[in-house]
Tab-separated table of C-alpha atoms in Angstrom:
chain	number	residue	atom	x	y	z
A	1	UNK	CA	-8.635	5.629	73.061
A	2	UNK	CA	-5.146	6.909	71.475
A	3	UNK	CA	-6.809	9.164	69.197
A	4	UNK	CA	-9.847	10.143	71.337
A	5	UNK	CA	-9.673	14.296	69.983
A	6	UNK	CA	-8.945	13.254	66.305
A	7	UNK	CA	-11.991	14.386	63.936
A	8	UNK	CA	-10.650	12.163	61.564
A	9	UNK	CA	-11.026	9.434	63.593
A	10	UNK	CA	-14.456	10.363	64.983
A	11	UNK	CA	-15.857	10.912	61.345
A	12	UNK	CA	-14.278	7.601	60.578
A	13	UNK	CA	-16.074	5.566	63.333
A	14	UNK	CA	-19.253	7.134	61.610
A	15	UNK	CA	-19.139	5.028	58.634
A	16	UNK	CA	-21.902	2.050	58.572
A	17	UNK	CA	-21.156	-1.520	58.641
A	18	UNK	CA	-23.255	-4.431	57.629
A	19	UNK	CA	-23.556	-6.705	60.900
A	20	UNK	CA	-25.436	-9.883	61.536
A	21	UNK	CA	-27.058	-9.840	65.337
A	22	UNK	CA	-26.052	-13.610	67.193
A	23	UNK	CA	-28.898	-13.169	69.488
A	24	UNK	CA	-32.066	-11.664	69.606
A	25	UNK	CA	-31.846	-8.108	71.270
A	26	UNK	CA	-34.794	-6.954	73.211
A	27	UNK	CA	-35.860	-3.419	72.975
A	28	UNK	CA	-33.277	-2.737	70.035
A	29	UNK	CA	-35.991	-2.534	67.444
A	30	UNK	CA	-34.764	1.178	66.656
A	31	UNK	CA	-31.863	0.240	65.205
A	32	UNK	CA	-33.329	-1.795	62.293
A	33	UNK	CA	-35.610	0.010	60.233
A	34	UNK	CA	-37.417	-3.093	59.549
A	35	UNK	CA	-38.164	-4.655	62.573
A	36	UNK	CA	-42.108	-4.687	63.136
A	37	UNK	CA	-41.948	-4.652	66.973
A	38	UNK	CA	-39.459	-3.612	69.227
A	39	UNK	CA	-36.973	-6.162	69.169
A	40	UNK	CA	-33.860	-7.265	66.756
A	41	UNK	CA	-34.295	-10.516	65.910
A	42	UNK	CA	-31.638	-12.999	65.616
A	43	UNK	CA	-29.896	-13.285	62.834
A	44	UNK	CA	-31.041	-10.525	60.963
A	45	UNK	CA	-29.027	-7.935	59.332
A	46	UNK	CA	-28.862	-4.297	60.423
A	47	UNK	CA	-26.386	-1.425	59.397
A	48	UNK	CA	-24.377	0.170	62.427
A	49	UNK	CA	-22.163	2.730	62.721
A	50	UNK	CA	-18.567	1.351	63.640
A	51	UNK	CA	-18.395	2.917	66.782
A	52	UNK	CA	-21.551	0.922	67.884
A	53	UNK	CA	-21.074	-2.480	66.278
A	54	UNK	CA	-17.348	-2.835	67.412
A	55	UNK	CA	-18.704	-2.187	71.120
A	56	UNK	CA	-21.090	-4.996	70.270
A	57	UNK	CA	-18.650	-7.380	68.472
A	58	UNK	CA	-16.459	-7.451	71.670
A	59	UNK	CA	-18.998	-8.620	73.530
A	60	UNK	CA	-19.758	-11.049	71.169
A	61	UNK	CA	-23.514	-9.870	70.391
A	62	UNK	CA	-23.272	-9.778	66.741
A	63	UNK	CA	-20.806	-10.233	63.865
A	64	UNK	CA	-19.794	-7.473	60.762
A	65	UNK	CA	-19.884	-8.419	57.404
A	66	UNK	CA	-16.847	-7.110	55.978
A	67	UNK	CA	-18.045	-4.137	53.784
A	68	UNK	CA	-17.720	-4.818	49.993
A	69	UNK	CA	-14.877	-2.702	49.327
A	70	UNK	CA	-12.451	-4.889	51.160
A	71	UNK	CA	-14.148	-8.041	49.919
A	72	UNK	CA	-13.093	-10.652	47.690
A	73	UNK	CA	-14.762	-13.620	49.128
A	74	UNK	CA	-18.586	-13.236	50.435
A	75	UNK	CA	-19.248	-16.521	51.889
A	76	UNK	CA	-22.406	-14.964	53.675
A	77	UNK	CA	-23.464	-13.450	50.526
A	78	UNK	CA	-27.226	-14.981	49.372
A	79	UNK	CA	-27.263	-16.527	45.936
A	80	UNK	CA	-30.531	-14.399	45.120
A	81	UNK	CA	-27.949	-11.327	45.097
A	82	UNK	CA	-25.948	-12.065	42.068
A	83	UNK	CA	-25.258	-8.596	41.410
A	84	UNK	CA	-24.142	-7.369	44.517
A	85	UNK	CA	-21.634	-10.435	44.675
A	86	UNK	CA	-19.982	-9.538	41.507
A	87	UNK	CA	-20.179	-6.045	42.686
A	88	UNK	CA	-17.868	-7.322	45.701
A	89	UNK	CA	-15.657	-9.584	43.901
A	90	UNK	CA	-14.704	-6.418	41.482
A	91	UNK	CA	-13.073	-4.276	43.946
A	92	UNK	CA	-10.521	-6.092	45.519
A	93	UNK	CA	-9.992	-7.366	41.743
A	94	UNK	CA	-9.676	-3.987	40.892
A	95	UNK	CA	-7.266	-3.423	43.235
A	96	UNK	CA	-5.093	-6.115	42.613
A	97	UNK	CA	-5.083	-5.307	39.136
A	98	UNK	CA	-3.479	-1.463	39.452
A	99	UNK	CA	-4.191	-0.609	43.248
A	100	UNK	CA	-3.131	3.546	41.728
A	101	UNK	CA	-6.339	3.591	39.501
A	102	UNK	CA	-8.799	2.620	41.510
A	103	UNK	CA	-11.280	5.869	43.037
A	104	UNK	CA	-10.972	3.974	46.816
A	105	UNK	CA	-12.591	7.869	48.196
A	106	UNK	CA	-16.112	6.827	46.578
A	107	UNK	CA	-15.880	3.339	48.103
A	108	UNK	CA	-15.078	4.273	51.710
A	109	UNK	CA	-13.471	7.591	52.128
A	110	UNK	CA	-11.335	6.346	55.265
A	111	UNK	CA	-10.642	3.156	53.500
A	112	UNK	CA	-7.001	2.519	55.617
A	113	UNK	CA	-8.604	3.756	58.792
A	114	UNK	CA	-11.583	1.307	58.455
A	115	UNK	CA	-9.706	-1.397	56.967
A	116	UNK	CA	-7.156	-1.218	60.696
A	117	UNK	CA	-10.452	-1.049	62.877
A	118	UNK	CA	-11.794	-4.169	60.819
A	119	UNK	CA	-8.413	-6.277	61.384
A	120	UNK	CA	-8.741	-5.524	65.317
A	121	UNK	CA	-12.213	-7.009	65.173
A	122	UNK	CA	-10.579	-9.591	63.096
A	123	UNK	CA	-13.616	-9.570	60.648
A	124	UNK	CA	-11.148	-11.414	57.751
A	125	UNK	CA	-7.431	-12.576	58.031
A	126	UNK	CA	-6.371	-11.722	54.021
A	127	UNK	CA	-7.153	-7.902	55.098
A	128	UNK	CA	-4.078	-6.539	56.987
A	129	UNK	CA	-1.887	-8.010	54.209
A	130	UNK	CA	-4.075	-6.458	51.571
A	131	UNK	CA	-4.279	-3.109	52.799
A	132	UNK	CA	-0.575	-3.291	53.028
A	133	UNK	CA	-0.246	-3.828	49.396
A	134	UNK	CA	-2.975	-1.532	48.612
A	135	UNK	CA	-0.995	0.832	50.125
A	136	UNK	CA	2.574	0.450	48.638
A	137	UNK	CA	0.837	0.325	45.340
A	138	UNK	CA	-0.526	3.617	45.464
A	139	UNK	CA	2.253	5.009	47.096
A	140	UNK	CA	4.568	5.767	44.417
A	141	UNK	CA	2.325	6.903	42.243
A	142	UNK	CA	1.327	9.174	45.086
A	143	UNK	CA	5.022	10.985	45.899
A	144	UNK	CA	5.341	10.815	42.185
A	145	UNK	CA	2.472	13.337	41.896
A	146	UNK	CA	2.645	14.999	45.080
A	147	UNK	CA	6.270	15.776	44.534
A	148	UNK	CA	5.486	17.466	40.674
A	149	UNK	CA	1.959	19.046	41.533
A	150	UNK	CA	1.816	22.495	40.230
A	151	UNK	CA	0.381	25.219	41.522
A	152	UNK	CA	-2.678	25.119	39.841
A	153	UNK	CA	-2.119	21.855	38.408
A	154	UNK	CA	-3.984	19.203	36.765
A	155	UNK	CA	-5.548	17.570	40.077
A	156	UNK	CA	-7.863	14.894	38.233
A	157	UNK	CA	-6.909	12.305	40.577
A	158	UNK	CA	-7.023	14.271	43.802
A	159	UNK	CA	-10.873	12.937	44.457
A	160	UNK	CA	-10.016	9.093	44.324
A	161	UNK	CA	-7.977	9.477	47.354
A	162	UNK	CA	-8.855	8.636	50.867
A	163	UNK	CA	-8.578	10.729	53.190
A	164	UNK	CA	-5.001	9.476	54.601
A	165	UNK	CA	-3.903	9.442	51.284
A	166	UNK	CA	-4.861	12.888	50.716
A	167	UNK	CA	-3.591	14.322	53.873
A	168	UNK	CA	-0.089	12.402	52.915
A	169	UNK	CA	-0.681	14.177	49.327
A	170	UNK	CA	-1.351	17.551	50.232
A	171	UNK	CA	1.660	17.055	52.903
A	172	UNK	CA	4.109	16.583	49.801
A	173	UNK	CA	2.753	19.385	47.657
A	174	UNK	CA	2.500	22.024	50.228
A	175	UNK	CA	5.938	21.701	51.372
A	176	UNK	CA	7.492	21.524	48.042
A	177	UNK	CA	4.864	24.928	47.229
A	178	UNK	CA	6.318	26.820	50.098
A	179	UNK	CA	9.886	25.749	48.718
A	180	UNK	CA	9.309	27.223	45.720
A	181	UNK	CA	7.728	30.307	46.947
A	182	UNK	CA	11.046	30.803	49.325
A	183	UNK	CA	13.459	30.695	46.549
A	184	UNK	CA	11.506	33.076	44.158
A	185	UNK	CA	10.765	35.513	47.209
A	186	UNK	CA	11.904	39.352	46.867
A	187	UNK	CA	12.462	41.489	49.979
A	188	UNK	CA	11.646	39.349	53.242
A	189	UNK	CA	10.202	42.700	55.122
A	190	UNK	CA	6.573	42.999	53.591
A	191	UNK	CA	3.779	45.827	54.331
A	192	UNK	CA	1.040	44.490	56.435
A	193	UNK	CA	-2.204	43.923	55.338
A	194	UNK	CA	-3.790	46.763	56.702
A	195	UNK	CA	-1.606	49.051	55.941
A	196	UNK	CA	-2.248	48.986	52.020
A	197	UNK	CA	-6.623	49.689	53.159
A	198	UNK	CA	-8.071	52.583	52.063
A	199	UNK	CA	-9.126	54.550	55.138
A	200	UNK	CA	-12.808	54.746	55.773
A	201	UNK	CA	-13.358	58.441	55.917
A	202	UNK	CA	-16.360	60.417	56.029
A	203	UNK	CA	-16.934	62.130	52.854
A	204	UNK	CA	-18.605	64.976	54.636
A	205	UNK	CA	-15.942	67.104	56.546
A	206	UNK	CA	-17.187	67.756	60.430
A	207	UNK	CA	-16.769	71.036	60.614
A	208	UNK	CA	-19.529	72.124	57.910
B	1	UNK	CA	6.050	27.179	63.707
B	2	UNK	CA	3.278	25.829	61.853
B	3	UNK	CA	1.403	22.782	62.472
B	4	UNK	CA	2.425	21.517	65.344
B	5	UNK	CA	-0.869	19.421	66.146
B	6	UNK	CA	-0.774	15.922	68.151
B	7	UNK	CA	-0.837	14.425	64.482
B	8	UNK	CA	0.755	16.973	62.434
B	9	UNK	CA	4.461	16.630	62.409
B	10	UNK	CA	6.244	19.864	63.649
B	11	UNK	CA	7.260	21.876	60.666
B	12	UNK	CA	9.194	24.867	60.145
B	13	UNK	CA	8.307	27.113	57.504
B	14	UNK	CA	11.585	28.422	55.121
B	15	UNK	CA	11.637	31.701	56.554
B	16	UNK	CA	12.494	30.059	59.903
B	17	UNK	CA	15.011	27.703	58.476
B	18	UNK	CA	16.694	30.876	56.502
B	19	UNK	CA	16.543	32.417	59.850
B	20	UNK	CA	18.815	30.080	61.888
B	21	UNK	CA	21.199	29.666	58.707
B	22	UNK	CA	21.885	33.514	59.515
B	23	UNK	CA	23.606	32.705	62.576
B	24	UNK	CA	26.418	30.645	60.514
B	25	UNK	CA	29.775	32.775	60.237
B	26	UNK	CA	31.055	34.774	57.473
B	27	UNK	CA	34.013	37.081	56.747
B	28	UNK	CA	33.699	40.550	55.684
B	29	UNK	CA	36.024	42.984	54.829
B	30	UNK	CA	34.638	46.141	55.930
B	31	UNK	CA	35.529	49.686	54.627
B	32	UNK	CA	34.709	51.819	57.692
B	33	UNK	CA	36.238	52.060	61.185
B	34	UNK	CA	33.765	50.955	63.952
B	35	UNK	CA	34.129	50.343	67.304
B	36	UNK	CA	33.195	47.154	69.259
B	37	UNK	CA	29.604	46.480	68.766
B	38	UNK	CA	27.955	44.568	71.711
B	39	UNK	CA	25.166	42.383	70.985
B	40	UNK	CA	23.280	40.229	72.863
B	41	UNK	CA	24.574	36.607	71.255
B	42	UNK	CA	28.384	38.275	71.521
B	43	UNK	CA	30.274	40.925	70.850
B	44	UNK	CA	31.727	41.699	67.362
B	45	UNK	CA	34.231	43.815	66.013
B	46	UNK	CA	35.986	46.094	65.921
B	47	UNK	CA	36.070	46.464	62.143
B	48	UNK	CA	38.877	48.250	60.516
B	49	UNK	CA	39.091	49.151	56.857
B	50	UNK	CA	40.498	46.187	54.947
B	51	UNK	CA	40.732	43.675	57.604
B	52	UNK	CA	38.939	40.684	57.239
B	53	UNK	CA	36.654	39.578	60.187
B	54	UNK	CA	34.333	37.156	60.873
B	55	UNK	CA	30.631	37.945	61.996
B	56	UNK	CA	27.071	35.810	61.848
B	57	UNK	CA	25.662	36.391	58.208
B	58	UNK	CA	22.681	38.426	59.567
B	59	UNK	CA	25.355	41.059	60.390
B	60	UNK	CA	27.542	40.627	57.874
B	61	UNK	CA	24.451	41.336	55.041
B	62	UNK	CA	22.880	44.085	56.930
B	63	UNK	CA	26.613	45.862	56.686
B	64	UNK	CA	26.686	44.950	53.386
B	65	UNK	CA	23.472	46.834	52.663
B	66	UNK	CA	24.648	50.081	54.182
B	67	UNK	CA	27.564	49.284	51.772
B	68	UNK	CA	29.806	49.050	54.995
B	69	UNK	CA	31.636	46.015	53.923
B	70	UNK	CA	32.631	43.500	51.665
B	71	UNK	CA	31.467	39.906	51.339
B	72	UNK	CA	34.337	37.419	51.131
B	73	UNK	CA	32.739	34.616	49.361
B	74	UNK	CA	32.892	31.053	51.802
B	75	UNK	CA	35.582	28.454	50.292
B	76	UNK	CA	33.211	26.104	48.784
B	77	UNK	CA	31.196	28.279	46.933
B	78	UNK	CA	33.994	28.942	44.712
B	79	UNK	CA	33.573	27.537	40.959
B	80	UNK	CA	36.426	25.368	41.148
B	81	UNK	CA	34.787	23.498	44.087
B	82	UNK	CA	31.379	23.326	43.014
B	83	UNK	CA	32.095	21.848	40.232
B	84	UNK	CA	34.316	19.257	42.191
B	85	UNK	CA	31.148	18.692	44.388
B	86	UNK	CA	28.860	18.549	41.334
B	87	UNK	CA	30.962	15.454	39.589
B	88	UNK	CA	30.799	13.789	42.922
B	89	UNK	CA	27.172	14.083	43.478
B	90	UNK	CA	26.842	12.775	39.786
B	91	UNK	CA	29.194	9.987	40.339
B	92	UNK	CA	27.673	8.633	43.475
B	93	UNK	CA	23.917	7.899	42.973
B	94	UNK	CA	23.356	6.911	46.955
B	95	UNK	CA	25.561	9.318	48.670
B	96	UNK	CA	25.305	13.143	49.371
B	97	UNK	CA	28.757	15.294	48.847
B	98	UNK	CA	29.339	17.254	52.409
B	99	UNK	CA	28.374	20.772	52.199
B	100	UNK	CA	27.247	22.946	54.917
B	101	UNK	CA	24.762	22.003	56.688
B	102	UNK	CA	22.492	25.397	55.438
B	103	UNK	CA	24.201	25.842	51.601
B	104	UNK	CA	20.907	26.491	50.127
B	105	UNK	CA	19.967	29.541	52.758
B	106	UNK	CA	23.248	30.810	52.455
B	107	UNK	CA	23.949	30.713	49.182
B	108	UNK	CA	20.576	32.279	48.363
B	109	UNK	CA	21.080	34.672	50.938
B	110	UNK	CA	25.113	35.948	49.435
B	111	UNK	CA	23.801	35.606	45.876
B	112	UNK	CA	21.009	37.929	46.724
B	113	UNK	CA	22.692	40.535	48.322
B	114	UNK	CA	26.035	40.619	47.622
B	115	UNK	CA	25.980	39.462	43.755
B	116	UNK	CA	28.661	41.683	43.173
B	117	UNK	CA	31.109	40.088	45.448
B	118	UNK	CA	31.178	36.938	43.560
B	119	UNK	CA	33.598	36.822	40.553
B	120	UNK	CA	31.257	34.315	38.553
B	121	UNK	CA	28.196	34.588	40.124
B	122	UNK	CA	26.057	33.432	36.855
B	123	UNK	CA	28.365	30.339	36.836
B	124	UNK	CA	28.057	29.630	40.931
B	125	UNK	CA	24.152	30.207	40.464
B	126	UNK	CA	23.703	27.528	38.053
B	127	UNK	CA	25.826	24.975	39.608
B	128	UNK	CA	24.490	25.654	42.596
B	129	UNK	CA	20.854	25.024	41.378
B	130	UNK	CA	22.654	21.520	39.439
B	131	UNK	CA	23.994	20.572	42.380
B	132	UNK	CA	20.448	21.179	44.280
B	133	UNK	CA	18.356	19.105	41.647
B	134	UNK	CA	21.075	16.056	41.202
B	135	UNK	CA	20.225	15.956	45.696
B	136	UNK	CA	16.927	16.180	45.285
B	137	UNK	CA	16.529	13.752	42.169
B	138	UNK	CA	18.313	11.457	44.872
B	139	UNK	CA	15.884	12.132	47.564
B	140	UNK	CA	12.864	11.235	45.523
B	141	UNK	CA	14.525	8.074	44.410
B	142	UNK	CA	14.916	7.370	48.071
B	143	UNK	CA	11.586	8.230	49.115
B	144	UNK	CA	10.388	5.479	46.393
B	145	UNK	CA	12.016	2.519	48.176
B	146	UNK	CA	10.211	3.229	50.921
B	147	UNK	CA	7.664	0.583	51.310
B	148	UNK	CA	6.876	-1.495	54.855
B	149	UNK	CA	9.085	-2.433	57.596
B	150	UNK	CA	11.444	0.938	56.969
B	151	UNK	CA	11.621	2.330	60.325
B	152	UNK	CA	13.919	4.995	59.711
B	153	UNK	CA	15.811	6.651	56.989
B	154	UNK	CA	19.682	7.176	57.264
B	155	UNK	CA	20.530	10.600	55.438
B	156	UNK	CA	23.860	11.286	55.541
B	157	UNK	CA	25.175	15.051	54.711
B	158	UNK	CA	21.133	16.213	54.095
B	159	UNK	CA	20.810	19.793	54.280
B	160	UNK	CA	18.596	21.630	56.679
B	161	UNK	CA	16.341	22.992	53.629
B	162	UNK	CA	16.367	19.562	52.190
B	163	UNK	CA	15.441	17.909	55.476
B	164	UNK	CA	12.636	20.419	56.023
B	165	UNK	CA	11.473	19.945	52.255
B	166	UNK	CA	10.765	16.306	52.708
B	167	UNK	CA	10.086	16.272	56.196
B	168	UNK	CA	6.171	16.379	56.290
B	169	UNK	CA	5.526	13.928	53.398
B	170	UNK	CA	8.532	11.416	54.631
B	171	UNK	CA	7.115	10.951	58.193
B	172	UNK	CA	3.531	10.474	57.314
B	173	UNK	CA	4.554	7.871	54.581
B	174	UNK	CA	6.861	6.311	57.267
B	175	UNK	CA	3.547	6.273	59.852
B	176	UNK	CA	1.266	5.114	57.296
B	177	UNK	CA	3.508	2.489	56.813
B	178	UNK	CA	4.316	1.324	60.137
B	179	UNK	CA	0.357	1.306	60.885
B	180	UNK	CA	0.122	-1.128	58.085
B	181	UNK	CA	2.840	-3.468	58.275
B	182	UNK	CA	3.370	-4.790	61.949
B	183	UNK	CA	2.590	-8.252	63.568
B	184	UNK	CA	-0.831	-7.218	64.911
B	185	UNK	CA	-2.136	-6.374	61.175
B	186	UNK	CA	-0.622	-9.236	59.867
B	187	UNK	CA	-1.862	-11.886	62.309
B	188	UNK	CA	-3.949	-14.464	60.191
B	189	UNK	CA	-6.094	-15.583	63.202
B	190	UNK	CA	-8.942	-17.847	62.234
B	191	UNK	CA	-12.424	-15.119	62.167
B	192	UNK	CA	-14.564	-15.107	65.207
B	193	UNK	CA	-17.458	-16.105	64.041
B	194	UNK	CA	-16.208	-19.902	63.530
B	195	UNK	CA	-15.520	-19.992	67.432
B	196	UNK	CA	-19.047	-17.876	68.284
B	197	UNK	CA	-21.479	-20.961	68.565
B	198	UNK	CA	-20.606	-21.595	72.147
B	199	UNK	CA	-19.240	-18.931	73.591
B	200	UNK	CA	-17.775	-19.373	77.209
B	201	UNK	CA	-18.361	-16.567	79.864
B	202	UNK	CA	-14.482	-15.778	79.553
B	203	UNK	CA	-15.177	-15.232	75.453
B	204	UNK	CA	-17.921	-12.543	76.770
B	205	UNK	CA	-15.650	-10.568	78.644
B	206	UNK	CA	-14.383	-7.615	76.474
B	207	UNK	CA	-12.015	-7.841	74.241
B	208	UNK	CA	-8.498	-5.753	74.651
B	209	UNK	CA	-6.394	-7.096	72.080
B	210	UNK	CA	-5.640	-3.676	70.588
B	211	UNK	CA	-4.375	-1.841	73.568
B	212	UNK	CA	-0.667	-2.884	72.888
B	213	UNK	CA	-1.079	-2.007	69.158
B	214	UNK	CA	-1.804	1.927	70.313
B	215	UNK	CA	0.078	2.613	73.027
B	216	UNK	CA	3.134	1.720	71.999
B	217	UNK	CA	5.226	4.235	70.953
B	218	UNK	CA	7.708	4.628	67.956
B	219	UNK	CA	9.591	7.266	67.126
B	220	UNK	CA	10.760	7.832	63.437
B	221	UNK	CA	14.365	9.297	63.374
B	222	UNK	CA	16.183	11.076	61.356
B	223	UNK	CA	19.740	10.457	61.344
B	224	UNK	CA	21.631	13.438	60.345
B	225	UNK	CA	25.106	12.513	60.149
B	226	UNK	CA	26.795	15.823	59.849
């Protein structure tokens, strides 16, 4: 409840996770587009938004499969999906190789927040330490870039950052920018924007 | 003050920090005769020509702009003192030398408005720039060492403007690290799926294991020992 009104938190909870139903759910067929009757069968895999999934996990109705962007070893992966398995293994390996270079935004914009939620739901015990390593690996690079970013500089890496990292980057960049602006500023009393505007007068005089 | 949302750390703009610095005292030598000024913040004066007097920086600058006084450069803004400080800053890679808390702002205001009152104004300015760069470099190095388990940063003798410049970034970084590096995140529990085959009635209750994690508040304190 701590960040009930936090828009970022709300957006994050809208991300979908893939879940496995542990029980048959009568009348919940609208959740599963592939169900033929109005029920969700036991063991069927359904994509649900995180806000719904976490409540249902607490009631032990379903089980969350770790999203591919966090995964290393995917036990539930069926052998007939070798491509996905390969993809899944790649993400954590990529991050382990060099966290700073991975485009996490395209994998999940709310990577850390979602990771934290999944840790709370104890989806995977190795996830917490993994998130910290990722953050530590990306932090130093982010620091250098944030503090040396110029006003119109090259911001190629910006789309690779997750939401949390983007806010961190902007905080650093903006304060450095504001400081530079203050140092180079001229007179402190400035003309209000409204005074510079030309008056919008009617061309024809009133008395004609 | 900009940005005071619940998730946004309070932030002063540079102009606000400068405004606070203007309350610092400065010595002036008036060249006019003037009675005591009665202000809300106190009485200043009487002013007699060629008799030095201490006034707040804002008053000194206002009088200087009207050519009613000369500003005496503060002791720490002499070339000798600044050279000494610069050398000591370079020698001690982890410490900051004691300078006035508002030294960046005072130096800027004085050099902008009373440049001719300094004997070596170019020298003073370049020394101040060097000092500022050396100190900022130390701040950056310090920030690089942040990682998990950093709960507070002790920065002795850091000045107001330097704190302000690093505040948002540092607070956010510490918050992120704190969020990811605590016992709740680090615990290695077996996955729920193992114990879910025979759920008992107590297992069916909603779990509130995360409550403690969210309600525990934590203050990141900057120790500013002046």
